[in-house]
């Protein structure tokens, strides 16, 4: 059993997928945020298996894990902590940008001024773009979770191809958990939308995890920065899918397919580009 738990496919695929399905099935009648707590439980267990349960020393990877878990907790408790929708909407970009500075601040401070400006402009632009595109689909379960599944899959496979298995596994575990939530929605058919939560806050887990892991892969795993451009279009492309069927299965399949194609094409391209630089991040 211990040998199985040490295998990457169990840590970052099977365990988060089935755990998210199980938690969602148990909470779907209790709260509209069942999907959030499903991702939280799945990522908490997967991250513990992948990186261990210790938080010291506080490396960049552990900061990312803590921030993603914190974003999920905030998204789940936001209706009770931040009741004003305008405040929720304003909090999402501010919190995400502060998270980027906490994780990458020391590294960025050692860069030349031009590189600092480019990183900050690119990072802030990525965050604002993802918040805007995800917010447009936050109330459509098939599109929302289909985009989250595809985007994190692309980030995970690309990071792995760029020689950071650790970052790749973290993203893939979230992707698998999103897939578990999406399949549970297909089978159970209960809305998982934001409910009383501002769409910006509900999208925070997907946006924050994508931005943190994607930029970490660029800085530490030598992932080409321009690989993030096609991946970042996934939520928008998903929103452009014209199919709207009464079949939840068809909705989930058709809305996930364009993003999955983009994710796989980018990942194969990164792999073929031969990003073989080793990374200890």
PDB file of C-alpha atoms in Angstrom:
ATOM      1  CA  UNK A   1       0.000   0.000   0.000  1.00  0.00           C
ATOM      2  CA  UNK A   2       2.822   2.399   0.892  1.00  0.00           C
ATOM      3  CA  UNK A   3       4.476   1.725  -2.464  1.00  0.00           C
ATOM      4  CA  UNK A   4       1.243   2.604  -4.272  1.00  0.00           C
ATOM      5  CA  UNK A   5       0.928   5.890  -2.378  1.00  0.00           C
ATOM      6  CA  UNK A   6       4.475   6.789  -3.431  1.00  0.00           C
ATOM      7  CA  UNK A   7       3.620   6.485  -7.129  1.00  0.00           C
ATOM      8  CA  UNK A   8       3.053   9.837  -8.908  1.00  0.00           C
ATOM      9  CA  UNK A   9      -0.039   8.622 -10.742  1.00  0.00           C
ATOM     10  CA  UNK A  10      -1.703   7.859  -7.412  1.00  0.00           C
ATOM     11  CA  UNK A  11      -0.550  11.062  -5.705  1.00  0.00           C
ATOM     12  CA  UNK A  12      -1.499  13.478  -8.455  1.00  0.00           C
ATOM     13  CA  UNK A  13      -4.260  11.707 -10.375  1.00  0.00           C
ATOM     14  CA  UNK A  14      -6.238   8.850  -8.868  1.00  0.00           C
ATOM     15  CA  UNK A  15      -6.335   9.957  -5.222  1.00  0.00           C
ATOM     16  CA  UNK A  16      -7.398  13.596  -5.826  1.00  0.00           C
ATOM     17  CA  UNK A  17      -9.875  12.553  -8.524  1.00  0.00           C
ATOM     18  CA  UNK A  18     -11.775  10.024  -6.429  1.00  0.00           C
ATOM     19  CA  UNK A  19     -11.438  11.973  -3.176  1.00  0.00           C
ATOM     20  CA  UNK A  20     -12.945  15.074  -4.801  1.00  0.00           C
ATOM     21  CA  UNK A  21     -15.825  12.985  -6.131  1.00  0.00           C
ATOM     22  CA  UNK A  22     -16.429  11.475  -2.698  1.00  0.00           C
ATOM     23  CA  UNK A  23     -16.348  14.778  -0.817  1.00  0.00           C
ATOM     24  CA  UNK A  24     -18.553  16.469  -3.394  1.00  0.00           C
ATOM     25  CA  UNK A  25     -21.124  13.681  -3.188  1.00  0.00           C
ATOM     26  CA  UNK A  26     -21.242  14.066   0.588  1.00  0.00           C
ATOM     27  CA  UNK A  27     -21.503  17.861   0.641  1.00  0.00           C
ATOM     28  CA  UNK A  28     -23.529  18.675  -2.468  1.00  0.00           C
ATOM     29  CA  UNK A  29     -26.814  18.857  -0.537  1.00  0.00           C
ATOM     30  CA  UNK A  30     -25.258  20.792   2.321  1.00  0.00           C
ATOM     31  CA  UNK A  31     -23.574  23.742   0.610  1.00  0.00           C
ATOM     32  CA  UNK A  32     -23.286  25.387  -2.795  1.00  0.00           C
ATOM     33  CA  UNK A  33     -19.535  25.491  -2.142  1.00  0.00           C
ATOM     34  CA  UNK A  34     -19.224  21.712  -2.137  1.00  0.00           C
ATOM     35  CA  UNK A  35     -16.839  21.892  -5.098  1.00  0.00           C
ATOM     36  CA  UNK A  36     -14.527  24.211  -3.150  1.00  0.00           C
ATOM     37  CA  UNK A  37     -14.231  21.893  -0.170  1.00  0.00           C
ATOM     38  CA  UNK A  38     -13.824  18.948  -2.538  1.00  0.00           C
ATOM     39  CA  UNK A  39     -10.806  20.604  -4.129  1.00  0.00           C
ATOM     40  CA  UNK A  40      -9.501  21.563  -0.696  1.00  0.00           C
ATOM     41  CA  UNK A  41      -9.649  18.006   0.655  1.00  0.00           C
ATOM     42  CA  UNK A  42      -8.187  16.501  -2.507  1.00  0.00           C
ATOM     43  CA  UNK A  43      -5.335  19.009  -2.762  1.00  0.00           C
ATOM     44  CA  UNK A  44      -4.556  18.819   0.967  1.00  0.00           C
ATOM     45  CA  UNK A  45      -4.101  15.057   0.795  1.00  0.00           C
ATOM     46  CA  UNK A  46      -2.250  15.108  -2.530  1.00  0.00           C
ATOM     47  CA  UNK A  47       0.103  17.896  -1.495  1.00  0.00           C
ATOM     48  CA  UNK A  48       0.874  16.012   1.713  1.00  0.00           C
ATOM     49  CA  UNK A  49       1.761  12.896  -0.270  1.00  0.00           C
ATOM     50  CA  UNK A  50       3.736  14.803  -2.898  1.00  0.00           C
ATOM     51  CA  UNK A  51       5.664  17.251  -0.727  1.00  0.00           C
ATOM     52  CA  UNK A  52       5.272  15.932   2.814  1.00  0.00           C
ATOM     53  CA  UNK A  53       3.331  17.460   5.705  1.00  0.00           C
ATOM     54  CA  UNK A  54       6.077  19.752   7.013  1.00  0.00           C
ATOM     55  CA  UNK A  55       6.103  23.476   6.233  1.00  0.00           C
ATOM     56  CA  UNK A  56       9.694  24.153   7.251  1.00  0.00           C
ATOM     57  CA  UNK A  57      11.847  25.332   5.679  1.00  0.00           C
ATOM     58  CA  UNK A  58       9.281  27.546   3.964  1.00  0.00           C
ATOM     59  CA  UNK A  59      10.338  27.041   0.357  1.00  0.00           C
ATOM     60  CA  UNK A  60       8.604  28.560  -2.641  1.00  0.00           C
ATOM     61  CA  UNK A  61       6.777  25.313  -3.314  1.00  0.00           C
ATOM     62  CA  UNK A  62       5.428  25.160   0.222  1.00  0.00           C
ATOM     63  CA  UNK A  63       4.325  28.771  -0.028  1.00  0.00           C
ATOM     64  CA  UNK A  64       2.368  27.860  -3.161  1.00  0.00           C
ATOM     65  CA  UNK A  65       0.723  24.930  -1.389  1.00  0.00           C
ATOM     66  CA  UNK A  66      -0.278  27.081   1.586  1.00  0.00           C
ATOM     67  CA  UNK A  67      -1.585  29.854  -0.646  1.00  0.00           C
ATOM     68  CA  UNK A  68      -3.699  27.514  -2.764  1.00  0.00           C
ATOM     69  CA  UNK A  69      -5.191  25.956   0.372  1.00  0.00           C
ATOM     70  CA  UNK A  70      -5.785  29.440   1.771  1.00  0.00           C
ATOM     71  CA  UNK A  71      -7.503  30.535  -1.445  1.00  0.00           C
ATOM     72  CA  UNK A  72      -9.845  27.543  -1.241  1.00  0.00           C
ATOM     73  CA  UNK A  73     -10.678  28.304   2.390  1.00  0.00           C
ATOM     74  CA  UNK A  74     -11.339  31.962   1.558  1.00  0.00           C
ATOM     75  CA  UNK A  75     -13.538  31.048  -1.403  1.00  0.00           C
ATOM     76  CA  UNK A  76     -15.543  28.714   0.836  1.00  0.00           C
ATOM     77  CA  UNK A  77     -15.922  31.154   3.740  1.00  0.00           C
ATOM     78  CA  UNK A  78     -16.217  34.400   1.759  1.00  0.00           C
ATOM     79  CA  UNK A  79     -20.039  34.593   2.056  1.00  0.00           C
ATOM     80  CA  UNK A  80     -19.622  34.797   5.842  1.00  0.00           C
ATOM     81  CA  UNK A  81     -16.374  36.788   6.047  1.00  0.00           C
ATOM     82  CA  UNK A  82     -16.876  39.334   3.269  1.00  0.00           C
ATOM     83  CA  UNK A  83     -20.560  40.052   2.765  1.00  0.00           C
ATOM     84  CA  UNK A  84     -20.195  42.990   0.391  1.00  0.00           C
ATOM     85  CA  UNK A  85     -19.961  41.771  -3.201  1.00  0.00           C
ATOM     86  CA  UNK A  86     -17.945  44.813  -4.293  1.00  0.00           C
ATOM     87  CA  UNK A  87     -15.402  44.088  -1.585  1.00  0.00           C
ATOM     88  CA  UNK A  88     -15.195  40.457  -2.652  1.00  0.00           C
ATOM     89  CA  UNK A  89     -14.634  41.563  -6.233  1.00  0.00           C
ATOM     90  CA  UNK A  90     -11.840  43.931  -5.219  1.00  0.00           C
ATOM     91  CA  UNK A  91     -10.197  41.427  -2.881  1.00  0.00           C
ATOM     92  CA  UNK A  92      -9.496  38.761  -5.529  1.00  0.00           C
ATOM     93  CA  UNK A  93      -6.899  40.613  -7.655  1.00  0.00           C
ATOM     94  CA  UNK A  94      -5.283  42.279  -4.642  1.00  0.00           C
ATOM     95  CA  UNK A  95      -4.837  38.989  -2.788  1.00  0.00           C
ATOM     96  CA  UNK A  96      -3.524  37.204  -5.866  1.00  0.00           C
ATOM     97  CA  UNK A  97      -0.939  39.886  -6.615  1.00  0.00           C
ATOM     98  CA  UNK A  98       0.197  39.928  -2.974  1.00  0.00           C
ATOM     99  CA  UNK A  99       0.576  36.143  -3.165  1.00  0.00           C
ATOM    100  CA  UNK A 100       2.794  36.497  -6.235  1.00  0.00           C
ATOM    101  CA  UNK A 101       4.989  39.011  -4.432  1.00  0.00           C
ATOM    102  CA  UNK A 102       5.320  36.746  -1.391  1.00  0.00           C
ATOM    103  CA  UNK A 103       6.400  33.753  -3.452  1.00  0.00           C
ATOM    104  CA  UNK A 104       8.590  35.483  -6.030  1.00  0.00           C
ATOM    105  CA  UNK A 105       9.585  38.734  -4.309  1.00  0.00           C
ATOM    106  CA  UNK A 106      13.113  37.698  -3.298  1.00  0.00           C
ATOM    107  CA  UNK A 107      13.866  36.222  -6.713  1.00  0.00           C
ATOM    108  CA  UNK A 108      12.462  39.198  -8.595  1.00  0.00           C
ATOM    109  CA  UNK A 109      14.427  41.629  -6.393  1.00  0.00           C
ATOM    110  CA  UNK A 110      17.672  40.140  -7.736  1.00  0.00           C
ATOM    111  CA  UNK A 111      16.677  40.739 -11.357  1.00  0.00           C
ATOM    112  CA  UNK A 112      17.630  43.692 -13.498  1.00  0.00           C
ATOM    113  CA  UNK A 113      15.134  46.539 -13.568  1.00  0.00           C
ATOM    114  CA  UNK A 114      13.900  45.628 -17.048  1.00  0.00           C
ATOM    115  CA  UNK A 115      13.273  42.039 -16.019  1.00  0.00           C
ATOM    116  CA  UNK A 116      11.451  43.207 -12.871  1.00  0.00           C
ATOM    117  CA  UNK A 117       9.134  45.437 -14.895  1.00  0.00           C
ATOM    118  CA  UNK A 118       8.435  42.676 -17.417  1.00  0.00           C
ATOM    119  CA  UNK A 119       7.745  40.127 -14.686  1.00  0.00           C
ATOM    120  CA  UNK A 120       5.408  42.434 -12.778  1.00  0.00           C
ATOM    121  CA  UNK A 121       3.569  43.500 -15.925  1.00  0.00           C
ATOM    122  CA  UNK A 122       3.252  39.926 -17.125  1.00  0.00           C
ATOM    123  CA  UNK A 123       2.222  38.562 -13.730  1.00  0.00           C
ATOM    124  CA  UNK A 124      -0.390  41.237 -13.061  1.00  0.00           C
ATOM    125  CA  UNK A 125      -1.670  40.964 -16.625  1.00  0.00           C
ATOM    126  CA  UNK A 126      -2.019  37.191 -16.316  1.00  0.00           C
ATOM    127  CA  UNK A 127      -3.918  37.496 -13.035  1.00  0.00           C
ATOM    128  CA  UNK A 128      -6.333  40.153 -14.317  1.00  0.00           C
ATOM    129  CA  UNK A 129      -6.932  38.255 -17.551  1.00  0.00           C
ATOM    130  CA  UNK A 130      -7.676  34.979 -15.767  1.00  0.00           C
ATOM    131  CA  UNK A 131      -9.987  36.698 -13.273  1.00  0.00           C
ATOM    132  CA  UNK A 132     -11.899  38.337 -16.104  1.00  0.00           C
ATOM    133  CA  UNK A 133     -12.224  35.216 -18.270  1.00  0.00           C
ATOM    134  CA  UNK A 134     -13.078  32.872 -15.402  1.00  0.00           C
ATOM    135  CA  UNK A 135     -15.641  35.310 -14.020  1.00  0.00           C
ATOM    136  CA  UNK A 136     -17.510  35.169 -17.327  1.00  0.00           C
ATOM    137  CA  UNK A 137     -18.068  31.415 -16.950  1.00  0.00           C
ATOM    138  CA  UNK A 138     -18.295  31.106 -13.150  1.00  0.00           C
ATOM    139  CA  UNK A 139     -22.043  30.388 -13.175  1.00  0.00           C
ATOM    140  CA  UNK A 140     -21.799  27.667 -15.819  1.00  0.00           C
ATOM    141  CA  UNK A 141     -20.602  24.469 -14.161  1.00  0.00           C
ATOM    142  CA  UNK A 142     -19.567  22.637 -17.322  1.00  0.00           C
ATOM    143  CA  UNK A 143     -17.544  25.568 -18.634  1.00  0.00           C
ATOM    144  CA  UNK A 144     -16.124  26.632 -15.276  1.00  0.00           C
ATOM    145  CA  UNK A 145     -14.790  23.271 -14.160  1.00  0.00           C
ATOM    146  CA  UNK A 146     -13.991  22.195 -17.729  1.00  0.00           C
ATOM    147  CA  UNK A 147     -11.749  25.248 -18.080  1.00  0.00           C
ATOM    148  CA  UNK A 148     -10.176  24.675 -14.650  1.00  0.00           C
ATOM    149  CA  UNK A 149      -9.503  21.028 -15.474  1.00  0.00           C
ATOM    150  CA  UNK A 150      -7.935  21.833 -18.859  1.00  0.00           C
ATOM    151  CA  UNK A 151      -5.906  24.846 -17.739  1.00  0.00           C
ATOM    152  CA  UNK A 152      -4.361  23.091 -14.746  1.00  0.00           C
ATOM    153  CA  UNK A 153      -3.717  19.993 -16.850  1.00  0.00           C
ATOM    154  CA  UNK A 154      -1.818  22.124 -19.346  1.00  0.00           C
ATOM    155  CA  UNK A 155       0.151  23.860 -16.589  1.00  0.00           C
ATOM    156  CA  UNK A 156       0.970  20.537 -14.936  1.00  0.00           C
ATOM    157  CA  UNK A 157       2.073  18.713 -18.070  1.00  0.00           C
ATOM    158  CA  UNK A 158       4.054  21.715 -19.315  1.00  0.00           C
ATOM    159  CA  UNK A 159       5.822  22.151 -15.979  1.00  0.00           C
ATOM    160  CA  UNK A 160       6.674  18.450 -15.960  1.00  0.00           C
ATOM    161  CA  UNK A 161       7.975  18.655 -19.529  1.00  0.00           C
ATOM    162  CA  UNK A 162      10.060  21.662 -18.470  1.00  0.00           C
ATOM    163  CA  UNK A 163      11.791  19.538 -15.826  1.00  0.00           C
ATOM    164  CA  UNK A 164       9.849  20.301 -12.654  1.00  0.00           C
ATOM    165  CA  UNK A 165       7.989  17.163 -11.659  1.00  0.00           C
ATOM    166  CA  UNK A 166       7.081  18.678  -8.272  1.00  0.00           C
ATOM    167  CA  UNK A 167       5.300  21.724  -9.680  1.00  0.00           C
ATOM    168  CA  UNK A 168       3.765  19.538 -12.357  1.00  0.00           C
ATOM    169  CA  UNK A 169       2.339  17.107  -9.821  1.00  0.00           C
ATOM    170  CA  UNK A 170       0.781  19.905  -7.790  1.00  0.00           C
ATOM    171  CA  UNK A 171      -1.006  21.308 -10.831  1.00  0.00           C
ATOM    172  CA  UNK A 172      -2.030  17.856 -12.031  1.00  0.00           C
ATOM    173  CA  UNK A 173      -3.518  16.998  -8.626  1.00  0.00           C
ATOM    174  CA  UNK A 174      -5.733  20.094  -8.822  1.00  0.00           C
ATOM    175  CA  UNK A 175      -6.651  19.222 -12.393  1.00  0.00           C
ATOM    176  CA  UNK A 176      -7.610  15.703 -11.351  1.00  0.00           C
ATOM    177  CA  UNK A 177      -9.691  17.057  -8.467  1.00  0.00           C
ATOM    178  CA  UNK A 178     -11.466  19.408 -10.880  1.00  0.00           C
ATOM    179  CA  UNK A 179     -12.160  16.436 -13.111  1.00  0.00           C
ATOM    180  CA  UNK A 180     -13.618  14.572 -10.154  1.00  0.00           C
ATOM    181  CA  UNK A 181     -15.907  17.513  -9.344  1.00  0.00           C
ATOM    182  CA  UNK A 182     -16.970  17.798 -12.984  1.00  0.00           C
ATOM    183  CA  UNK A 183     -17.790  14.100 -13.225  1.00  0.00           C
ATOM    184  CA  UNK A 184     -19.679  14.236  -9.930  1.00  0.00           C
ATOM    185  CA  UNK A 185     -21.689  17.157 -11.310  1.00  0.00           C
ATOM    186  CA  UNK A 186     -22.493  15.111 -14.417  1.00  0.00           C
ATOM    187  CA  UNK A 187     -23.646  12.160 -12.309  1.00  0.00           C
ATOM    188  CA  UNK A 188     -25.367  14.063  -9.491  1.00  0.00           C
ATOM    189  CA  UNK A 189     -26.471  17.179 -11.316  1.00  0.00           C
ATOM    190  CA  UNK A 190     -26.409  19.791  -8.587  1.00  0.00           C
ATOM    191  CA  UNK A 191     -25.199  23.298  -9.348  1.00  0.00           C
ATOM    192  CA  UNK A 192     -21.759  24.150  -7.996  1.00  0.00           C
ATOM    193  CA  UNK A 193     -21.741  27.817  -8.956  1.00  0.00           C
ATOM    194  CA  UNK A 194     -20.697  30.638  -6.641  1.00  0.00           C
ATOM    195  CA  UNK A 195     -24.102  31.146  -5.027  1.00  0.00           C
ATOM    196  CA  UNK A 196     -23.835  34.090  -2.650  1.00  0.00           C
ATOM    197  CA  UNK A 197     -20.132  34.400  -3.337  1.00  0.00           C
ATOM    198  CA  UNK A 198     -18.861  36.955  -5.847  1.00  0.00           C
ATOM    199  CA  UNK A 199     -17.734  35.256  -9.027  1.00  0.00           C
ATOM    200  CA  UNK A 200     -14.284  36.831  -8.572  1.00  0.00           C
ATOM    201  CA  UNK A 201     -13.817  35.160  -5.192  1.00  0.00           C
ATOM    202  CA  UNK A 202     -15.134  31.825  -6.446  1.00  0.00           C
ATOM    203  CA  UNK A 203     -12.579  31.868  -9.271  1.00  0.00           C
ATOM    204  CA  UNK A 204      -9.695  32.674  -6.921  1.00  0.00           C
ATOM    205  CA  UNK A 205      -8.526  29.044  -6.428  1.00  0.00           C
ATOM    206  CA  UNK A 206      -8.248  28.392 -10.178  1.00  0.00           C
ATOM    207  CA  UNK A 207      -6.664  31.766 -10.912  1.00  0.00           C
ATOM    208  CA  UNK A 208      -4.195  31.734  -8.013  1.00  0.00           C
ATOM    209  CA  UNK A 209      -3.013  28.154  -8.557  1.00  0.00           C
ATOM    210  CA  UNK A 210      -2.559  28.737 -12.291  1.00  0.00           C
ATOM    211  CA  UNK A 211      -0.649  31.991 -11.814  1.00  0.00           C
ATOM    212  CA  UNK A 212       1.601  30.696  -9.027  1.00  0.00           C
ATOM    213  CA  UNK A 213       2.496  27.334 -10.550  1.00  0.00           C
ATOM    214  CA  UNK A 214       2.728  28.701 -14.087  1.00  0.00           C
ATOM    215  CA  UNK A 215       5.071  31.554 -13.152  1.00  0.00           C
ATOM    216  CA  UNK A 216       7.103  29.277 -10.874  1.00  0.00           C
ATOM    217  CA  UNK A 217       7.595  26.918 -13.815  1.00  0.00           C
ATOM    218  CA  UNK A 218       8.765  29.849 -15.950  1.00  0.00           C
ATOM    219  CA  UNK A 219      11.260  31.100 -13.353  1.00  0.00           C
ATOM    220  CA  UNK A 220      12.517  27.861 -11.831  1.00  0.00           C
ATOM    221  CA  UNK A 221      11.798  25.145 -14.392  1.00  0.00           C
ATOM    222  CA  UNK A 222      12.675  27.144 -17.518  1.00  0.00           C
ATOM    223  CA  UNK A 223       9.207  26.867 -19.010  1.00  0.00           C
ATOM    224  CA  UNK A 224       9.065  29.350 -21.927  1.00  0.00           C
ATOM    225  CA  UNK A 225       6.974  32.293 -20.775  1.00  0.00           C
ATOM    226  CA  UNK A 226       5.068  32.387 -24.044  1.00  0.00           C
ATOM    227  CA  UNK A 227       3.761  28.867 -23.363  1.00  0.00           C
ATOM    228  CA  UNK A 228       1.431  30.490 -20.818  1.00  0.00           C
ATOM    229  CA  UNK A 229      -0.238  32.615 -23.518  1.00  0.00           C
ATOM    230  CA  UNK A 230      -2.197  29.832 -25.285  1.00  0.00           C
ATOM    231  CA  UNK A 231      -2.922  28.173 -21.945  1.00  0.00           C
ATOM    232  CA  UNK A 232      -4.365  31.420 -20.587  1.00  0.00           C
ATOM    233  CA  UNK A 233      -6.840  31.518 -23.480  1.00  0.00           C
ATOM    234  CA  UNK A 234      -8.530  28.307 -22.306  1.00  0.00           C
ATOM    235  CA  UNK A 235     -11.265  29.958 -20.170  1.00  0.00           C
ATOM    236  CA  UNK A 236     -12.096  32.359 -23.018  1.00  0.00           C
ATOM    237  CA  UNK A 237     -12.160  29.593 -25.636  1.00  0.00           C
ATOM    238  CA  UNK A 238     -14.382  27.537 -23.343  1.00  0.00           C
ATOM    239  CA  UNK A 239     -16.776  30.467 -23.085  1.00  0.00           C
ATOM    240  CA  UNK A 240     -17.005  30.631 -26.892  1.00  0.00           C
ATOM    241  CA  UNK A 241     -18.255  27.053 -27.231  1.00  0.00           C
ATOM    242  CA  UNK A 242     -21.782  27.418 -28.661  1.00  0.00           C
ATOM    243  CA  UNK A 243     -23.179  24.072 -27.510  1.00  0.00           C
ATOM    244  CA  UNK A 244     -25.832  24.262 -24.798  1.00  0.00           C
ATOM    245  CA  UNK A 245     -27.491  20.892 -24.298  1.00  0.00           C
ATOM    246  CA  UNK A 246     -29.898  19.454 -21.760  1.00  0.00           C
ATOM    247  CA  UNK A 247     -27.392  16.621 -21.340  1.00  0.00           C
ATOM    248  CA  UNK A 248     -24.925  17.365 -18.557  1.00  0.00           C
ATOM    249  CA  UNK A 249     -22.545  14.774 -19.985  1.00  0.00           C
ATOM    250  CA  UNK A 250     -22.561  16.407 -23.427  1.00  0.00           C
ATOM    251  CA  UNK A 251     -22.120  19.868 -21.907  1.00  0.00           C
ATOM    252  CA  UNK A 252     -19.157  18.704 -19.827  1.00  0.00           C
ATOM    253  CA  UNK A 253     -17.537  16.889 -22.751  1.00  0.00           C
ATOM    254  CA  UNK A 254     -17.955  19.603 -25.374  1.00  0.00           C
ATOM    255  CA  UNK A 255     -16.966  22.452 -23.049  1.00  0.00           C
ATOM    256  CA  UNK A 256     -13.853  20.615 -21.841  1.00  0.00           C
ATOM    257  CA  UNK A 257     -12.646  19.429 -25.244  1.00  0.00           C
ATOM    258  CA  UNK A 258     -11.228  22.705 -26.685  1.00  0.00           C
ATOM    259  CA  UNK A 259      -9.257  23.402 -23.512  1.00  0.00           C
ATOM    260  CA  UNK A 260      -7.949  19.849 -23.370  1.00  0.00           C
ATOM    261  CA  UNK A 261      -6.746  20.101 -26.954  1.00  0.00           C
ATOM    262  CA  UNK A 262      -4.914  23.375 -26.216  1.00  0.00           C
ATOM    263  CA  UNK A 263      -3.396  21.914 -23.049  1.00  0.00           C
ATOM    264  CA  UNK A 264      -2.115  18.786 -24.800  1.00  0.00           C
ATOM    265  CA  UNK A 265      -0.757  20.667 -27.827  1.00  0.00           C
ATOM    266  CA  UNK A 266       1.161  23.139 -25.646  1.00  0.00           C
ATOM    267  CA  UNK A 267       2.487  20.336 -23.441  1.00  0.00           C
ATOM    268  CA  UNK A 268       3.733  18.325 -26.416  1.00  0.00           C
ATOM    269  CA  UNK A 269       5.345  21.452 -27.862  1.00  0.00           C
ATOM    270  CA  UNK A 270       7.158  22.196 -24.576  1.00  0.00           C
ATOM    271  CA  UNK A 271       8.329  18.598 -24.382  1.00  0.00           C
ATOM    272  CA  UNK A 272       9.583  18.624 -27.973  1.00  0.00           C
ATOM    273  CA  UNK A 273      11.322  21.951 -27.399  1.00  0.00           C
ATOM    274  CA  UNK A 274      13.684  19.978 -25.181  1.00  0.00           C
ATOM    275  CA  UNK A 275      13.459  21.958 -21.962  1.00  0.00           C
ATOM    276  CA  UNK A 276      15.778  19.562 -20.181  1.00  0.00           C
ATOM    277  CA  UNK A 277      17.320  21.938 -17.635  1.00  0.00           C
ATOM    278  CA  UNK A 278      17.183  20.374 -14.189  1.00  0.00           C
ATOM    279  CA  UNK A 279      15.187  22.089 -11.477  1.00  0.00           C
ATOM    280  CA  UNK A 280      15.270  21.587  -7.761  1.00  0.00           C
ATOM    281  CA  UNK A 281      12.225  23.717  -7.159  1.00  0.00           C
TER     282      UNK A 281
END
